[in-house]
Amino acid sequence: VEASAMNDQRQADAQRQEFVSSTCQGRTAAEIKDLADTCMGKKMPEAAIDFYAAALRHPEAAPTTPGGKELRSRILSNKSAAYMRLKPPLVANARKALVNADECQSLRPDWSKGHFRRAAALERLERPSEAAAAYEAAISCEGADSAASTEIVAKLDDLRHRMDASVASTLYFEHLEIL
């Protein structure tokens, strides 16, 4: 039964890849990204990831082409978000989200969204200190007065609160062990 289920999944993956490939023919990288964005809006992150991957393979998304660095970073940012939306929230998906966020950030180090995506992935990977630093970098890029910065500050405050609670809990249990 398990082998049959794996075979069915492979077949479904192949059909999805064939659909993505045929749908992308003759389209620009930006149009393919828009298809992926539509999938995200319809809560279909698996399909979105496939379309984002196709957009990244498109020659227009090469960082050396005019506008390619900005387009590629937007695609990578959204692909990172798609990995974070996959259910169940697996560590492997968070690692893939982090890889995409890191590449995004390397292309546009002054863009807050790359830092924000990196922070979200690091949080999922239970690396709170690094996540806090990434949130701080996002705030630095965004400017303190923007609406996006307000959201990022709230995320950072929540993370710090959880970090403080975790430290307090650890100290409490260490104290009990001493007694």
Short mmCIF file of C-alpha atoms in Angstrom, two decimals:
data_model
loop_
_atom_site.label_atom_id
_atom_site.label_comp_id
_atom_site.label_asym_id
_atom_site.label_seq_id
_atom_site.Cartn_x
_atom_site.Cartn_y
_atom_site.Cartn_z
CA VAL A 1 0.00 0.00 0.00
CA GLU A 2 2.83 2.41 0.90
CA ALA A 3 4.64 1.77 -2.41
CA SER A 4 1.40 2.42 -4.26
CA ALA A 5 0.91 5.74 -2.46
CA MET A 6 4.47 6.79 -3.28
CA ASN A 7 3.94 5.88 -6.92
CA ASP A 8 0.70 7.89 -6.97
CA GLN A 9 2.54 10.88 -5.48
CA ARG A 10 5.32 10.63 -8.08
CA GLN A 11 2.74 10.47 -10.83
CA ALA A 12 0.90 13.52 -9.44
CA ASP A 13 4.21 15.41 -9.15
CA ALA A 14 5.09 14.57 -12.75
CA GLN A 15 1.68 15.73 -13.97
CA ARG A 16 2.02 18.98 -12.02
CA GLN A 17 5.49 19.57 -13.48
CA GLU A 18 4.19 18.91 -16.98
CA PHE A 19 1.32 21.35 -16.40
CA VAL A 20 3.69 24.04 -15.08
CA SER A 21 6.09 23.54 -17.98
CA SER A 22 3.37 23.78 -20.63
CA THR A 23 1.72 26.75 -18.91
CA CYS A 24 5.01 28.67 -18.77
CA GLN A 25 5.86 28.31 -22.44
CA GLY A 26 5.97 31.67 -24.18
CA ARG A 27 5.55 33.64 -20.96
CA THR A 28 7.91 36.17 -19.41
CA ALA A 29 9.46 35.56 -16.00
CA ALA A 30 7.21 38.27 -14.55
CA GLU A 31 4.12 36.57 -15.99
CA ILE A 32 5.19 33.24 -14.53
CA LYS A 33 5.74 34.94 -11.16
CA ASP A 34 2.23 36.36 -11.42
CA LEU A 35 0.88 32.82 -11.98
CA ALA A 36 2.72 31.71 -8.84
CA ASP A 37 1.35 34.69 -6.91
CA THR A 38 -2.17 33.67 -8.01
CA CYS A 39 -1.53 30.17 -6.67
CA MET A 40 -0.45 31.67 -3.35
CA GLY A 41 -3.65 33.71 -3.24
CA LYS A 42 -5.62 30.52 -3.78
CA LYS A 43 -3.71 28.80 -0.95
CA MET A 44 -1.86 26.45 -3.30
CA PRO A 45 1.76 26.82 -2.12
CA GLU A 46 2.97 23.59 -3.80
CA ALA A 47 1.92 24.86 -7.22
CA ALA A 48 3.27 28.31 -6.41
CA ILE A 49 6.69 26.84 -5.60
CA ASP A 50 6.73 25.06 -8.96
CA PHE A 51 5.86 28.28 -10.81
CA TYR A 52 8.39 30.32 -8.82
CA ALA A 53 11.05 27.72 -9.67
CA ALA A 54 10.11 28.01 -13.36
CA ALA A 55 10.29 31.80 -13.15
CA LEU A 56 13.75 31.57 -11.58
CA ARG A 57 14.93 29.37 -14.47
CA HIS A 58 13.73 31.95 -17.01
CA PRO A 59 16.59 33.94 -18.61
CA GLU A 60 14.92 37.24 -17.65
CA ALA A 61 15.33 36.36 -13.97
CA ALA A 62 19.12 36.12 -14.23
CA PRO A 63 20.68 38.69 -11.89
CA THR A 64 22.91 39.96 -14.72
CA THR A 65 20.00 41.03 -16.96
CA PRO A 66 18.47 44.52 -16.75
CA GLY A 67 15.98 44.37 -13.91
CA GLY A 68 16.87 40.74 -13.29
CA LYS A 69 18.28 41.26 -9.80
CA GLU A 70 15.08 42.94 -8.57
CA LEU A 71 12.79 40.42 -10.29
CA ARG A 72 14.81 37.46 -9.03
CA SER A 73 14.79 38.79 -5.46
CA ARG A 74 10.99 39.25 -5.54
CA ILE A 75 10.54 35.70 -6.84
CA LEU A 76 12.89 34.30 -4.18
CA SER A 77 11.11 36.22 -1.44
CA ASN A 78 7.73 34.87 -2.52
CA LYS A 79 9.09 31.35 -2.95
CA SER A 80 10.42 31.54 0.61
CA ALA A 81 6.95 32.53 1.79
CA ALA A 82 5.42 29.63 -0.15
CA TYR A 83 7.69 27.13 1.60
CA MET A 84 6.61 28.61 4.93
CA ARG A 85 2.94 28.05 4.03
CA LEU A 86 3.32 24.34 3.28
CA LYS A 87 1.45 22.06 5.66
CA PRO A 88 2.54 20.48 7.88
CA PRO A 89 5.23 23.03 8.83
CA LEU A 90 8.28 20.77 8.37
CA VAL A 91 11.84 21.75 9.26
CA ALA A 92 12.94 20.78 5.73
CA ASN A 93 10.55 23.36 4.27
CA ALA A 94 11.84 26.04 6.64
CA ARG A 95 15.38 25.23 5.50
CA LYS A 96 14.32 25.67 1.87
CA ALA A 97 12.60 28.93 2.82
CA LEU A 98 15.84 30.09 4.45
CA VAL A 99 17.92 29.21 1.37
CA ASN A 100 15.59 31.30 -0.81
CA ALA A 101 15.54 34.17 1.70
CA ASP A 102 19.34 34.15 1.94
CA GLU A 103 19.72 34.37 -1.84
CA CYS A 104 17.11 37.13 -1.92
CA GLN A 105 18.98 39.02 0.77
CA SER A 106 22.31 38.58 -1.02
CA LEU A 107 20.83 40.15 -4.18
CA ARG A 108 19.19 43.07 -2.35
CA PRO A 109 20.75 43.51 1.09
CA ASP A 110 18.89 46.79 1.65
CA TRP A 111 15.42 45.31 1.02
CA SER A 112 13.52 44.68 4.22
CA LYS A 113 11.42 41.85 2.81
CA GLY A 114 14.46 39.60 2.33
CA HIS A 115 15.43 40.08 5.96
CA PHE A 116 11.82 39.53 7.05
CA ARG A 117 11.58 36.24 5.12
CA ARG A 118 14.90 35.16 6.61
CA ALA A 119 13.66 35.96 10.12
CA ALA A 120 10.47 33.94 9.62
CA ALA A 121 12.43 30.90 8.45
CA LEU A 122 14.92 31.21 11.31
CA GLU A 123 12.05 31.43 13.78
CA ARG A 124 10.55 28.22 12.38
CA LEU A 125 13.97 26.59 12.67
CA GLU A 126 14.03 27.61 16.35
CA ARG A 127 17.01 29.92 15.96
CA PRO A 128 15.54 32.90 17.83
CA SER A 129 18.68 34.99 18.27
CA GLU A 130 19.39 34.92 14.54
CA ALA A 131 15.71 35.59 13.80
CA ALA A 132 15.76 38.64 16.08
CA ALA A 133 18.84 39.97 14.29
CA ALA A 134 17.13 39.48 10.92
CA TYR A 135 14.00 41.31 12.15
CA GLU A 136 16.23 44.15 13.38
CA ALA A 137 17.92 44.31 9.95
CA ALA A 138 14.48 44.46 8.30
CA ILE A 139 13.47 47.35 10.55
CA SER A 140 16.72 49.12 9.75
CA CYS A 141 16.06 48.80 6.01
CA GLU A 142 12.39 49.78 6.27
CA GLY A 143 12.64 52.87 8.43
CA ALA A 144 10.93 53.14 11.79
CA ASP A 145 7.86 55.09 10.63
CA SER A 146 6.46 52.77 7.97
CA ALA A 147 3.45 50.48 8.36
CA ALA A 148 5.61 47.48 7.44
CA SER A 149 8.09 48.43 10.14
CA THR A 150 5.28 48.49 12.72
CA GLU A 151 4.41 44.88 11.77
CA ILE A 152 8.05 43.83 11.93
CA VAL A 153 8.51 45.49 15.33
CA ALA A 154 5.46 43.58 16.61
CA LYS A 155 6.96 40.29 15.35
CA LEU A 156 10.29 41.14 16.98
CA ASP A 157 8.62 42.07 20.29
CA ASP A 158 6.65 38.80 20.26
CA LEU A 159 9.82 36.82 19.54
CA ARG A 160 11.73 38.58 22.34
CA HIS A 161 8.85 37.93 24.75
CA ARG A 162 8.94 34.21 23.89
CA MET A 163 12.74 34.18 24.21
CA ASP A 164 12.50 35.79 27.68
CA ALA A 165 9.82 33.28 28.73
CA SER A 166 11.97 30.40 27.50
CA VAL A 167 14.99 31.63 29.45
CA ALA A 168 12.88 32.12 32.58
CA SER A 169 11.45 28.61 32.21
CA THR A 170 14.90 27.09 31.75
CA LEU A 171 16.25 28.92 34.80
CA TYR A 172 13.26 27.80 36.88
CA PHE A 173 13.74 24.13 35.98
CA GLU A 174 17.50 24.35 36.53
CA HIS A 175 16.76 25.81 39.97
CA LEU A 176 14.44 22.88 40.75
CA GLU A 177 17.16 20.39 39.76
CA ILE A 178 19.58 22.05 42.17
CA LEU A 179 17.11 21.66 45.04
#
